[in-house]
XYZ file of C-alpha atoms in Angstrom:
724
model
C -0.377 -0.313 0.223
C 1.379 3.467 -1.109
C 1.101 5.886 2.134
C 0.036 9.412 1.465
C 2.874 12.055 2.071
C 3.096 15.270 1.764
C 4.999 17.587 -0.572
C 7.259 18.415 1.759
C 7.786 15.051 2.448
C 8.247 14.123 -1.385
C 12.226 15.830 -1.687
C 13.732 13.961 1.053
C 16.194 11.731 1.036
C 15.388 8.209 -1.399
C 17.428 5.403 0.817
C 16.909 1.952 -0.687
C 15.548 0.546 2.145
C 18.623 -1.273 3.714
C 18.364 -2.790 6.979
C 20.337 -1.135 9.988
C 21.781 -4.737 10.685
C 23.303 -5.757 7.900
C 24.822 -2.167 6.702
C 26.323 -3.522 9.943
C 27.350 -6.917 9.704
C 28.057 -6.603 5.903
C 31.398 -6.274 4.340
C 30.648 -3.630 1.582
C 32.993 -3.595 -0.995
C 33.326 -0.490 -3.684
C 32.945 -2.220 -7.294
C 31.950 0.645 -9.466
C 35.252 1.279 -11.342
C 35.047 -2.940 -12.444
C 31.482 -1.950 -13.410
C 32.138 0.615 -15.617
C 35.019 -1.228 -17.557
C 32.728 -4.149 -17.896
C 30.469 -1.539 -19.619
C 32.797 -0.276 -22.202
C 33.216 -3.837 -23.547
C 29.492 -3.797 -24.594
C 29.317 -1.942 -28.065
C 26.297 0.666 -28.755
C 23.039 -1.428 -28.470
C 24.324 -3.898 -26.862
C 22.173 -5.066 -23.577
C 23.527 -7.537 -20.839
C 21.149 -10.719 -20.786
C 20.006 -12.791 -17.373
C 18.596 -15.005 -16.838
C 16.139 -13.514 -14.406
C 15.066 -10.661 -16.962
C 13.791 -12.542 -19.604
C 11.496 -10.778 -22.542
C 8.480 -10.910 -19.935
C 9.867 -8.257 -17.644
C 11.619 -6.327 -19.692
C 7.850 -5.948 -21.405
C 6.610 -5.071 -18.100
C 9.677 -2.858 -16.523
C 8.901 1.091 -16.943
C 12.118 3.248 -18.320
C 12.590 5.724 -14.957
C 12.037 9.078 -15.963
C 10.792 8.980 -19.262
C 7.711 11.083 -19.350
C 5.802 8.264 -21.488
C 6.580 5.293 -19.230
C 6.874 6.420 -15.556
C 3.536 8.476 -14.107
C 5.040 10.205 -11.425
C 7.006 12.771 -14.144
C 4.178 14.368 -14.830
C 3.832 16.345 -12.122
C 7.545 18.141 -12.895
C 6.292 19.054 -16.512
C 3.247 21.501 -14.797
C 4.681 25.151 -13.970
C 1.614 25.998 -11.046
C 2.676 24.917 -7.814
C 0.544 21.222 -7.194
C -1.038 21.416 -3.324
C -3.077 20.012 -1.162
C -5.982 20.582 0.490
C -4.632 22.130 4.232
C -2.351 23.728 1.950
C -4.744 25.384 -0.604
C -6.688 26.397 2.331
C -3.294 28.254 3.912
C -2.600 30.216 0.786
C -5.931 30.884 0.340
C -6.618 29.852 -3.419
C -9.773 27.762 -2.177
C -12.946 28.265 -0.035
C -13.845 26.606 2.588
C -17.172 28.478 3.830
C -18.762 31.923 2.149
C -19.421 29.755 -1.331
C -21.246 31.278 -4.287
C -24.243 29.401 -5.396
C -22.026 28.748 -9.176
C -19.281 27.848 -7.324
C -21.495 25.347 -5.882
C -23.059 24.045 -8.011
C -20.020 23.807 -10.781
C -17.762 21.522 -7.786
C -21.122 19.489 -7.351
C -21.213 19.169 -11.163
C -17.267 18.038 -12.013
C -17.628 15.417 -8.846
C -20.435 13.811 -10.297
C -18.425 13.474 -13.915
C -15.420 12.636 -11.235
C -18.071 9.449 -10.140
C -18.876 8.147 -13.073
C -15.467 8.673 -14.558
C -14.784 6.009 -11.522
C -17.027 3.454 -12.411
C -16.298 3.569 -15.799
C -12.341 1.800 -14.844
C -10.408 5.010 -13.414
C -8.313 5.196 -10.501
C -9.757 7.211 -7.171
C -6.599 9.353 -6.792
C -7.612 10.373 -10.893
C -11.063 11.241 -10.570
C -12.611 11.237 -6.925
C -9.740 12.976 -5.184
C -9.452 15.088 -6.964
C -11.144 16.903 -5.359
C -9.765 18.640 -2.301
C -12.710 19.339 -0.649
C -13.258 15.537 -0.183
C -10.253 14.469 1.504
C -10.888 16.207 4.731
C -14.919 17.130 4.920
C -14.107 18.020 8.026
C -12.050 21.193 7.363
C -15.910 22.622 5.268
C -17.919 25.014 7.040
C -19.718 25.575 3.900
C -23.262 22.913 5.466
C -24.081 22.652 1.890
C -21.097 21.281 0.059
C -19.854 20.241 3.469
C -23.029 17.327 3.106
C -22.293 16.738 -0.498
C -18.381 15.839 0.276
C -19.739 13.236 2.952
C -22.657 12.007 0.443
C -20.795 11.215 -2.788
C -17.585 9.454 -0.029
C -20.550 7.145 0.912
C -21.546 6.988 -2.662
C -18.285 5.442 -3.677
C -17.773 3.267 -0.272
C -21.429 1.452 -1.063
C -20.424 1.003 -4.524
C -16.742 0.022 -3.796
C -18.313 -2.640 -1.585
C -21.458 -3.873 -3.799
C -18.593 -4.177 -6.749
C -16.078 -6.333 -4.173
C -19.001 -8.431 -2.755
C -20.313 -9.984 -5.878
C -17.219 -10.075 -7.914
C -17.762 -9.748 -11.101
C -14.978 -7.196 -12.150
C -12.070 -7.369 -13.587
C -8.717 -5.141 -13.852
C -10.152 -2.956 -16.765
C -14.076 -2.538 -15.476
C -13.436 -1.849 -12.002
C -10.567 -0.221 -9.870
C -11.724 -0.430 -6.400
C -7.876 1.026 -4.723
C -8.859 3.254 -2.531
C -4.632 5.088 -1.376
C -5.240 5.486 1.750
C -7.992 8.028 1.917
C -10.870 7.590 4.729
C -13.927 7.169 2.968
C -16.083 9.114 5.826
C -16.171 6.018 7.927
C -15.971 8.256 10.972
C -19.900 9.580 10.238
C -22.865 6.990 9.925
C -24.793 6.124 6.734
C -28.215 7.711 8.487
C -26.082 11.024 10.001
C -24.763 11.756 6.231
C -28.442 11.105 4.947
C -30.045 13.870 7.819
C -26.959 16.249 7.164
C -28.508 16.566 3.240
C -31.886 16.038 4.412
C -31.044 19.714 6.652
C -29.691 21.246 3.655
C -32.533 20.247 1.114
C -34.466 21.820 3.280
C -33.401 24.974 3.839
C -32.524 25.173 -0.015
C -36.404 24.952 -0.099
C -36.818 27.465 1.787
C -34.986 29.217 -0.211
C -36.085 28.890 -3.377
C -39.878 29.208 -1.744
C -39.035 33.215 -0.524
C -37.644 34.163 -4.097
C -40.222 32.464 -6.039
C -42.261 35.434 -8.487
C -45.511 36.180 -6.375
C -48.508 36.566 -9.309
C -48.644 40.302 -10.336
C -45.008 41.132 -8.720
C -42.503 42.971 -11.110
C -39.497 40.103 -10.984
C -36.053 41.755 -10.772
C -33.776 39.839 -12.918
C -30.888 39.268 -10.153
C -33.256 37.539 -7.837
C -35.005 35.584 -10.589
C -31.581 34.223 -11.302
C -30.990 33.466 -7.633
C -33.989 31.324 -7.558
C -32.805 29.764 -10.295
C -29.625 29.126 -8.688
C -31.310 27.478 -5.142
C -33.376 25.150 -7.435
C -30.468 23.715 -9.093
C -28.300 23.526 -6.490
C -31.505 21.611 -4.003
C -32.123 19.465 -6.989
C -28.251 18.702 -6.622
C -28.121 17.794 -3.174
C -31.632 15.886 -3.812
C -30.286 13.775 -6.017
C -26.955 13.121 -4.055
C -29.569 11.957 -0.755
C -31.840 9.933 -2.906
C -28.921 8.306 -4.741
C -27.052 7.331 -1.323
C -30.182 6.287 0.103
C -31.111 3.788 -2.581
C -27.932 2.268 -2.400
C -28.245 1.747 1.340
C -31.268 0.150 0.931
C -29.912 -2.323 -1.415
C -26.983 -3.034 1.354
C -30.792 -4.102 3.778
C -30.746 -8.070 3.874
C -34.453 -7.536 3.595
C -36.562 -8.188 0.387
C -38.841 -5.464 0.995
C -35.852 -3.146 1.181
C -35.458 -3.733 -3.304
C -39.010 -2.280 -4.151
C -37.670 1.062 -1.674
C -34.875 1.590 -3.642
C -36.951 0.912 -7.046
C -39.012 3.816 -4.930
C -36.327 6.344 -4.333
C -34.302 5.855 -8.069
C -37.688 6.621 -9.735
C -37.563 9.927 -7.807
C -33.871 10.759 -8.664
C -34.899 9.879 -12.180
C -37.095 13.199 -12.203
C -35.119 15.526 -11.009
C -32.689 14.739 -13.846
C -34.323 16.827 -16.519
C -34.088 19.874 -14.095
C -30.067 19.261 -13.940
C -29.515 18.542 -17.240
C -30.926 22.216 -17.759
C -29.130 24.017 -15.135
C -26.068 23.008 -15.795
C -25.269 26.469 -17.164
C -25.623 27.929 -13.517
C -22.323 26.373 -12.912
C -18.839 27.850 -12.790
C -17.137 26.589 -16.025
C -13.690 24.553 -15.796
C -11.009 25.811 -17.883
C -9.033 22.165 -19.315
C -5.801 21.671 -17.651
C -2.910 22.202 -20.025
C -1.151 19.333 -18.620
C -2.217 16.047 -20.544
C -5.562 13.695 -19.500
C -7.624 16.710 -20.283
C -8.869 17.578 -17.033
C -11.059 19.620 -15.595
C -8.840 22.547 -13.739
C -11.732 24.900 -11.326
C -11.545 25.709 -7.471
C -11.221 23.087 -5.194
C -9.714 20.646 -8.318
C -5.774 19.263 -8.853
C -5.985 17.042 -11.037
C -1.900 16.302 -9.946
C -2.550 15.773 -6.340
C -2.640 12.325 -6.139
C 0.398 11.532 -8.433
C 2.615 10.100 -6.321
C -0.150 8.073 -4.812
C -0.146 5.857 -8.423
C 2.168 2.649 -9.210
C 5.096 3.438 -10.858
C 2.937 2.413 -13.967
C 2.804 3.702 -17.495
C 0.708 6.577 -17.494
C -2.880 6.478 -17.702
C -4.317 9.553 -18.620
C -8.112 9.591 -17.023
C -10.285 11.703 -19.422
C -13.322 12.967 -16.982
C -16.839 13.166 -18.657
C -18.267 15.938 -19.930
C -21.132 17.754 -17.955
C -23.612 17.246 -20.420
C -22.947 13.177 -20.680
C -23.451 13.026 -16.991
C -26.585 13.340 -16.921
C -27.422 10.706 -19.268
C -25.520 8.625 -18.151
C -27.039 9.080 -14.668
C -30.337 8.623 -16.734
C -29.690 5.211 -17.702
C -27.891 4.085 -14.330
C -31.155 4.537 -13.333
C -32.797 2.896 -15.741
C -30.839 -0.531 -15.347
C -31.220 0.021 -11.454
C -35.252 0.119 -11.760
C -34.033 -3.081 -14.221
C -32.289 -4.752 -11.120
C -34.740 -4.224 -9.093
C -37.476 -6.559 -10.781
C -35.437 -9.949 -10.622
C -37.088 -10.520 -7.431
C -40.668 -10.758 -8.761
C -38.697 -13.928 -11.168
C -39.618 -16.733 -8.964
C -38.076 -19.805 -11.395
C -34.525 -20.497 -12.129
C -34.308 -20.710 -15.832
C -36.399 -16.903 -14.724
C -33.953 -15.878 -13.240
C -30.824 -17.042 -15.749
C -32.440 -15.520 -18.442
C -32.702 -12.362 -16.863
C -29.526 -12.245 -16.743
C -29.042 -13.300 -20.389
C -30.836 -10.413 -20.957
C -29.876 -7.877 -18.931
C -26.070 -9.001 -19.438
C -26.770 -7.907 -23.284
C -27.508 -4.534 -22.761
C -23.591 -4.922 -21.583
C -24.645 -2.546 -18.232
C -21.622 -1.180 -16.170
C -19.896 -2.563 -13.054
C -22.564 -1.156 -10.615
C -25.362 -2.002 -11.809
C -24.190 -5.452 -12.819
C -23.012 -5.838 -9.055
C -26.473 -4.659 -7.662
C -27.873 -7.603 -9.543
C -25.340 -10.232 -8.060
C -25.632 -9.128 -4.722
C -29.457 -8.615 -4.800
C -29.760 -12.605 -6.573
C -27.574 -14.297 -3.785
C -27.677 -12.540 -0.156
C -24.983 -12.654 2.221
C -26.560 -15.400 3.987
C -26.770 -17.849 0.705
C -29.979 -17.551 -0.013
C -31.527 -16.722 -3.013
C -33.541 -12.603 -2.331
C -32.603 -13.601 1.389
C -35.092 -16.381 1.173
C -34.970 -19.523 -1.166
C -32.752 -21.750 -0.822
C -30.558 -23.249 -4.052
C -31.674 -26.355 -4.053
C -35.276 -25.648 -4.207
C -35.015 -23.141 -6.867
C -33.146 -26.378 -8.482
C -35.863 -28.836 -7.344
C -38.374 -26.362 -8.869
C -36.949 -25.701 -11.802
C -36.423 -29.736 -12.707
C -40.241 -29.990 -11.250
C -40.930 -27.329 -14.535
C -38.818 -28.626 -16.639
C -38.883 -32.553 -17.416
C -41.735 -32.979 -13.894
C -39.365 -36.180 -12.723
C -41.627 -39.022 -10.964
C -39.097 -38.595 -7.871
C -40.480 -34.788 -7.425
C -43.513 -35.972 -7.809
C -46.061 -35.929 -4.408
C -48.019 -38.533 -5.702
C -45.057 -40.885 -6.739
C -43.660 -43.848 -4.346
C -40.582 -42.007 -4.266
C -41.196 -39.212 -3.283
C -40.954 -40.536 0.301
C -38.141 -43.254 0.180
C -35.613 -42.131 2.014
C -33.036 -43.711 -0.126
C -34.454 -41.881 -3.511
C -34.307 -38.852 -1.376
C -30.910 -38.903 -0.549
C -30.124 -39.937 -4.546
C -32.198 -36.425 -5.208
C -30.463 -34.179 -2.897
C -26.722 -35.164 -3.368
C -27.461 -34.213 -6.378
C -29.238 -31.199 -6.450
C -26.802 -29.991 -3.660
C -24.032 -30.952 -6.567
C -25.348 -28.557 -9.133
C -25.604 -25.157 -6.078
C -22.355 -24.309 -6.763
C -22.306 -24.867 -10.906
C -25.822 -23.121 -10.743
C -24.564 -19.872 -9.091
C -20.924 -20.007 -10.926
C -23.087 -19.479 -13.688
C -25.527 -17.250 -12.809
C -21.940 -14.990 -11.672
C -20.489 -15.848 -14.785
C -23.276 -13.524 -16.416
C -22.454 -10.463 -14.443
C -18.969 -10.628 -16.035
C -18.564 -8.266 -18.653
C -19.102 -9.702 -22.485
C -15.666 -10.518 -23.270
C -14.641 -12.239 -19.917
C -18.130 -14.100 -19.987
C -16.801 -16.105 -23.107
C -14.104 -17.465 -21.675
C -15.570 -18.520 -18.458
C -18.608 -20.258 -20.073
C -15.805 -22.443 -22.038
C -14.171 -23.643 -18.559
C -18.201 -24.142 -16.374
C -18.457 -26.878 -19.069
C -15.773 -28.877 -17.555
C -18.540 -28.825 -13.976
C -21.502 -29.638 -16.172
C -19.959 -32.470 -17.153
C -19.113 -33.736 -14.133
C -23.008 -32.839 -13.084
C -24.025 -34.442 -16.585
C -21.938 -38.047 -15.469
C -23.674 -38.104 -12.086
C -26.881 -37.346 -13.375
C -26.762 -40.446 -15.653
C -25.970 -42.596 -12.112
C -29.094 -40.717 -10.701
C -30.959 -42.162 -13.077
C -30.242 -45.169 -13.798
C -30.129 -45.938 -9.613
C -33.964 -44.027 -9.314
C -35.166 -45.631 -12.363
C -33.771 -49.184 -10.448
C -35.904 -48.142 -7.553
C -39.011 -47.471 -9.318
C -39.407 -50.539 -11.406
C -39.324 -52.278 -8.306
C -41.968 -50.327 -6.589
C -44.390 -49.232 -9.807
C -43.630 -50.729 -12.678
C -45.540 -48.453 -15.315
C -43.675 -45.635 -14.646
C -39.830 -44.797 -15.910
C -37.366 -42.846 -14.542
C -34.615 -42.379 -17.207
C -32.790 -39.545 -18.617
C -35.135 -37.296 -16.418
C -32.237 -34.987 -14.550
C -29.995 -36.315 -17.322
C -31.697 -33.890 -20.094
C -32.476 -31.110 -17.545
C -28.617 -31.071 -16.976
C -28.145 -31.495 -20.775
C -30.424 -27.961 -21.320
C -27.569 -26.392 -19.724
C -24.625 -27.648 -21.425
C -25.983 -26.996 -25.100
C -26.999 -23.560 -24.036
C -23.853 -22.740 -22.568
C -22.021 -24.554 -25.666
C -24.356 -22.282 -27.976
C -24.260 -18.792 -25.999
C -20.517 -19.894 -25.918
C -20.110 -20.451 -30.338
C -22.590 -17.103 -31.184
C -20.916 -14.945 -28.679
C -18.108 -15.167 -31.344
C -20.231 -12.959 -33.252
C -20.815 -10.271 -30.984
C -17.273 -10.274 -29.521
C -15.801 -10.012 -34.024
C -14.350 -13.092 -33.033
C -14.337 -14.779 -36.161
C -12.801 -14.335 -39.995
C -15.854 -14.599 -42.808
C -14.209 -17.528 -43.698
C -14.920 -19.304 -40.426
C -18.737 -18.420 -40.661
C -19.945 -21.808 -42.046
C -18.229 -23.824 -40.058
C -19.328 -21.557 -36.852
C -23.005 -21.627 -38.372
C -22.929 -25.736 -39.253
C -21.737 -26.771 -36.356
C -24.502 -24.326 -34.425
C -27.560 -25.777 -36.857
C -26.804 -29.628 -37.682
C -25.377 -30.371 -34.232
C -26.421 -28.003 -31.295
C -29.306 -26.547 -32.068
C -30.789 -30.119 -32.978
C -29.502 -31.468 -30.041
C -31.613 -29.083 -28.494
C -34.736 -29.547 -30.334
C -34.558 -33.422 -29.400
C -33.635 -32.633 -25.827
C -37.220 -30.119 -25.229
C -38.810 -32.346 -27.253
C -37.850 -35.035 -24.771
C -38.328 -33.281 -21.674
C -42.213 -32.243 -22.586
C -42.550 -35.890 -23.971
C -41.621 -36.862 -20.250
C -44.008 -34.349 -18.703
C -46.694 -34.927 -20.762
C -46.770 -38.871 -19.684
C -46.240 -38.119 -16.230
C -49.183 -35.208 -16.629
C -51.023 -38.598 -17.604
C -50.327 -40.932 -14.704
C -51.764 -38.121 -12.576
C -54.740 -37.718 -14.582
C -55.810 -41.426 -14.678
C -54.654 -41.453 -10.297
C -57.277 -38.261 -10.210
C -60.107 -40.243 -12.789
C -59.910 -43.468 -10.270
C -60.743 -41.413 -7.803
C -63.169 -38.741 -9.229
C -66.424 -40.416 -10.806
C -67.185 -36.795 -12.035
C -66.285 -35.986 -15.527
C -63.896 -33.403 -15.946
C -63.695 -30.980 -19.257
C -60.595 -30.963 -20.637
C -58.555 -27.986 -20.992
C -56.045 -27.089 -23.547
C -53.090 -26.739 -21.609
C -50.336 -24.517 -23.475
C -46.878 -25.941 -22.976
C -44.587 -24.848 -20.989
C -41.264 -25.322 -23.111
C -43.639 -24.514 -26.711
C -42.660 -21.038 -26.720
C -38.502 -22.174 -26.340
C -39.262 -25.137 -28.574
C -40.306 -22.885 -31.356
C -37.301 -20.688 -30.954
C -34.570 -23.341 -31.867
C -36.393 -23.913 -34.443
C -36.236 -20.244 -35.815
C -32.446 -20.035 -34.844
C -32.322 -23.577 -36.181
C -33.601 -22.197 -39.826
C -31.256 -18.887 -39.165
C -28.282 -20.994 -38.957
C -28.663 -23.286 -42.110
C -29.295 -20.327 -44.182
C -26.880 -18.952 -43.492
C -24.455 -21.622 -43.818
C -25.208 -22.669 -46.637
C -25.161 -19.291 -48.125
C -21.207 -19.442 -46.750
C -20.973 -22.472 -48.696
C -22.570 -20.983 -51.709
C -20.268 -16.809 -51.798
C -17.416 -20.079 -51.149
C -18.228 -21.361 -54.502
C -18.891 -18.446 -56.100
C -15.515 -17.184 -54.632
C -16.363 -14.455 -52.554
C -15.235 -15.124 -49.197
C -11.606 -14.102 -49.143
C -9.658 -16.569 -47.766
C -6.240 -16.482 -45.939
C -2.894 -17.757 -47.067
C -2.133 -20.353 -44.187
C 1.620 -20.756 -43.487
C 1.569 -21.488 -39.806
C -1.292 -22.927 -39.384
C -3.717 -24.120 -41.191
C -8.126 -24.640 -41.738
C -7.980 -27.562 -38.735
C -5.766 -25.815 -36.311
C -8.387 -23.079 -36.029
C -11.204 -24.966 -36.260
C -10.032 -27.329 -33.539
C -8.975 -23.808 -31.722
C -12.922 -22.567 -32.017
C -14.178 -25.842 -30.561
C -11.182 -26.662 -27.802
C -13.797 -25.617 -24.864
C -15.922 -28.547 -26.327
C -13.722 -31.504 -25.421
C -13.884 -31.391 -22.448
C -17.997 -32.668 -22.694
C -18.898 -36.303 -23.935
C -22.488 -35.279 -24.326
C -23.456 -33.667 -26.887
C -19.910 -35.590 -28.080
C -17.583 -33.189 -29.807
C -18.007 -33.375 -33.730
C -13.781 -33.232 -34.646
C -12.705 -31.682 -37.903
C -11.975 -34.944 -39.921
C -16.219 -35.720 -39.081
C -16.995 -31.726 -40.056
C -15.141 -32.860 -43.488
C -16.888 -36.371 -43.753
C -20.823 -35.000 -42.742
C -20.185 -31.411 -44.886
C -18.844 -32.700 -47.860
C -21.312 -31.943 -50.646
C -19.910 -34.722 -53.180
C -21.628 -37.159 -51.470
C -25.147 -35.831 -53.251
C -25.940 -37.334 -56.473
C -25.237 -34.905 -58.154
C -23.760 -32.790 -56.085
C -25.794 -29.535 -55.170
C -24.026 -25.913 -57.413
C -24.177 -22.700 -55.500
C -27.620 -21.481 -56.727
C -29.329 -24.611 -55.065
C -27.591 -23.962 -52.286
C -29.128 -19.807 -52.086
C -32.275 -20.943 -52.907
C -32.226 -23.993 -50.298
C -30.734 -20.792 -47.881
C -33.552 -18.546 -48.751
C -36.198 -21.939 -48.202
C -34.650 -22.260 -44.384
C -35.143 -18.291 -43.998
C -38.722 -18.435 -45.684
C -38.900 -20.980 -42.626
C -37.686 -18.855 -39.706
C -39.925 -16.166 -40.876
C -42.935 -18.289 -41.193
C -42.177 -20.226 -37.031
C -41.590 -16.552 -36.244
C -44.704 -14.398 -37.482
C -47.223 -16.921 -35.598
C -45.816 -16.283 -32.651
C -47.833 -15.202 -30.158
C -47.568 -11.941 -28.660
C -43.666 -11.354 -29.997
C -40.893 -10.096 -27.917
C -37.930 -7.870 -29.321
C -35.767 -10.805 -30.543
C -38.247 -12.028 -33.149
C -38.457 -8.766 -34.647
C -34.964 -8.278 -34.844
C -34.632 -11.860 -36.530
C -37.142 -10.730 -38.642
C -34.998 -8.255 -40.305
C -32.306 -10.154 -41.178
C -34.372 -13.094 -42.569
C -36.877 -10.741 -44.668
C -34.255 -9.192 -46.372
C -31.829 -12.323 -47.047
C -34.679 -14.399 -48.581
C -34.999 -11.399 -51.077
C -30.921 -11.518 -51.228
C -30.757 -15.521 -51.593
C -32.888 -15.711 -54.276
C -31.767 -13.118 -56.474
C -28.126 -14.569 -56.365
C -29.981 -18.280 -57.143
C -30.828 -15.965 -60.263
C -27.018 -15.264 -61.533
C -27.047 -11.698 -59.540
C -24.146 -10.240 -60.261
C -22.241 -13.826 -60.502
C -19.685 -12.588 -62.613
C -18.510 -9.594 -60.302
C -15.897 -10.326 -57.283
C -16.142 -7.504 -54.906
C -16.832 -9.459 -51.908
C -20.099 -9.689 -50.167
C -20.722 -7.292 -46.883
C -22.432 -8.975 -43.618
C -24.107 -6.308 -42.188
C -24.837 -7.348 -37.827
C -26.807 -4.172 -36.993
C -30.203 -5.413 -36.707
C -28.616 -8.743 -35.067
C -25.741 -9.481 -33.501
C -25.616 -13.428 -33.655
C -27.376 -12.906 -37.604
C -26.175 -10.923 -40.446
C -28.046 -9.358 -43.495
C -26.042 -10.370 -46.614
C -25.383 -7.464 -48.728
C -24.255 -8.134 -52.114
C -22.681 -4.477 -53.769
């Protein structure tokens, strides 16, 4: 930990930190002369290579005193004297009382900008703590500024605690280090919100006293003062509401989430007024040093320069005030969405919620709040449900295994209970990890999905063994029932979902080259979606079989005839969507093969690798999975070989086949009742692709060697093909 030191201490001697005992006991020999002599033997530009200093160390090393590499050098490049808070007060360059309203508004707005820049991944030392007022709020005599400084410190402290607890951030997302600064820990949260409320009430009185009276001649100066009081009031109220909402998230009761939702909704109402009054605050002049940091009263961008680690300079570009309001608006919308998660009761719904939330690429704070709302400190979902119970409910919803049916003899069988309880307990950790993965940023998610497949492969093996044991028990007790592949089907479904998501996210992250598209889409359409649909239909059949048995049992008890209602199958929507996705992937696969036949796909000159190497690299994480078995490159080439057809299809046949797949996807999706935005997005791709494929099948622009364009703006996994 780097300790803070005042500017006076900076020039103290830089000792090498050799302990006194070593100095006294060792026999020191001066080697300066020999060292210089040895250096003369080296030619210009020649370096001595030590085995402890390899390429990795050379890449991580910095050249001291070089401004491009040494962050500590920036402080030596400015002409002004860099002062800390105490020195600035002594020299009278900073006010701690009697600040004008424009000064207060300007300081608060710049602090908000610094807070957002910190949440976007910069360090506290280069953002929030460039404001000298937050270094020691006790010295501030102005009540509004003191309350605000404590409030912003509390917001930072709670945000840091939440992000650390959720543990879904990487070094590029967030920097939690506080550099030894006090985060207002000597004042309670309640005291700070109370101080902000007192200031708010005082400002409200002043707003009312300067308000225009009916029929009164308005003095422009009084009107301006009224607008400024109102602007300051809105900012103090916004700070209080934001802080109180974050405090609500630290409580364990589920009701506090609803409370937080109300508070952020109130805060959102203030944003338009804050935006329209930005011009009332004093404006900052941009720093003449690098980093484009605002310089204004109370801010010193270089005050913490010596606290930064000795690395390459990292410039924190503080966001503009206009963008600050837009950022807060989006943050509040995300926090409102986070609060909705408590209305989702089943595990599959929660997983879908996390996936959809992650697709917006939310900030680290909202991702962390979602994680800590889902799994509270007591390791219960929303602080009330056991994860094991959620898993049992998910199994009942998906596959209705007899062992979890109240009417089955296995339900109260001790041996069966032990089997299922042990399996469900083993499922808890991988499922919590899977949900946590959806809290990471999109790029890191993909890496982690590849690794978690190993845990799910182990679960798959266990599920099949438990199924077999429960089936043999059930055969003895109720021979007409089966317990085959119930738990195994459920784990296989999640395995396939992870594998599909892993491959599709490569399109979103732009990892694949155009020449790789065809085998990615082939793997998805011919293999993963085919497996997924058979898994879903097996689960559906299992549910129906269980429902029939329950109906027969009920019939036996009551002689009354009951009217049969047509039930909506729980998995029907997912089966429909999977069919649409499979058709889209198949259409894209055939499109890519046909374009390749026409010489419209640019291929690299393979020198150090080959298509096989790339293929195996793309699907490497699937090697740990037993079911479905991975398709190796040789199998893929055999399965996708067009020569096995008689006669082999030409490019025109493939374009027509692709247009039929897109047509099929369109028909499936147009019949979906109450379509969601995802359905609309896929249709935006399927419709133009049908037309383009038909044109290409008719020989449109066949002679042109201009490569096609793939436009992923409508949908991140399926492009609109454009022929120029």
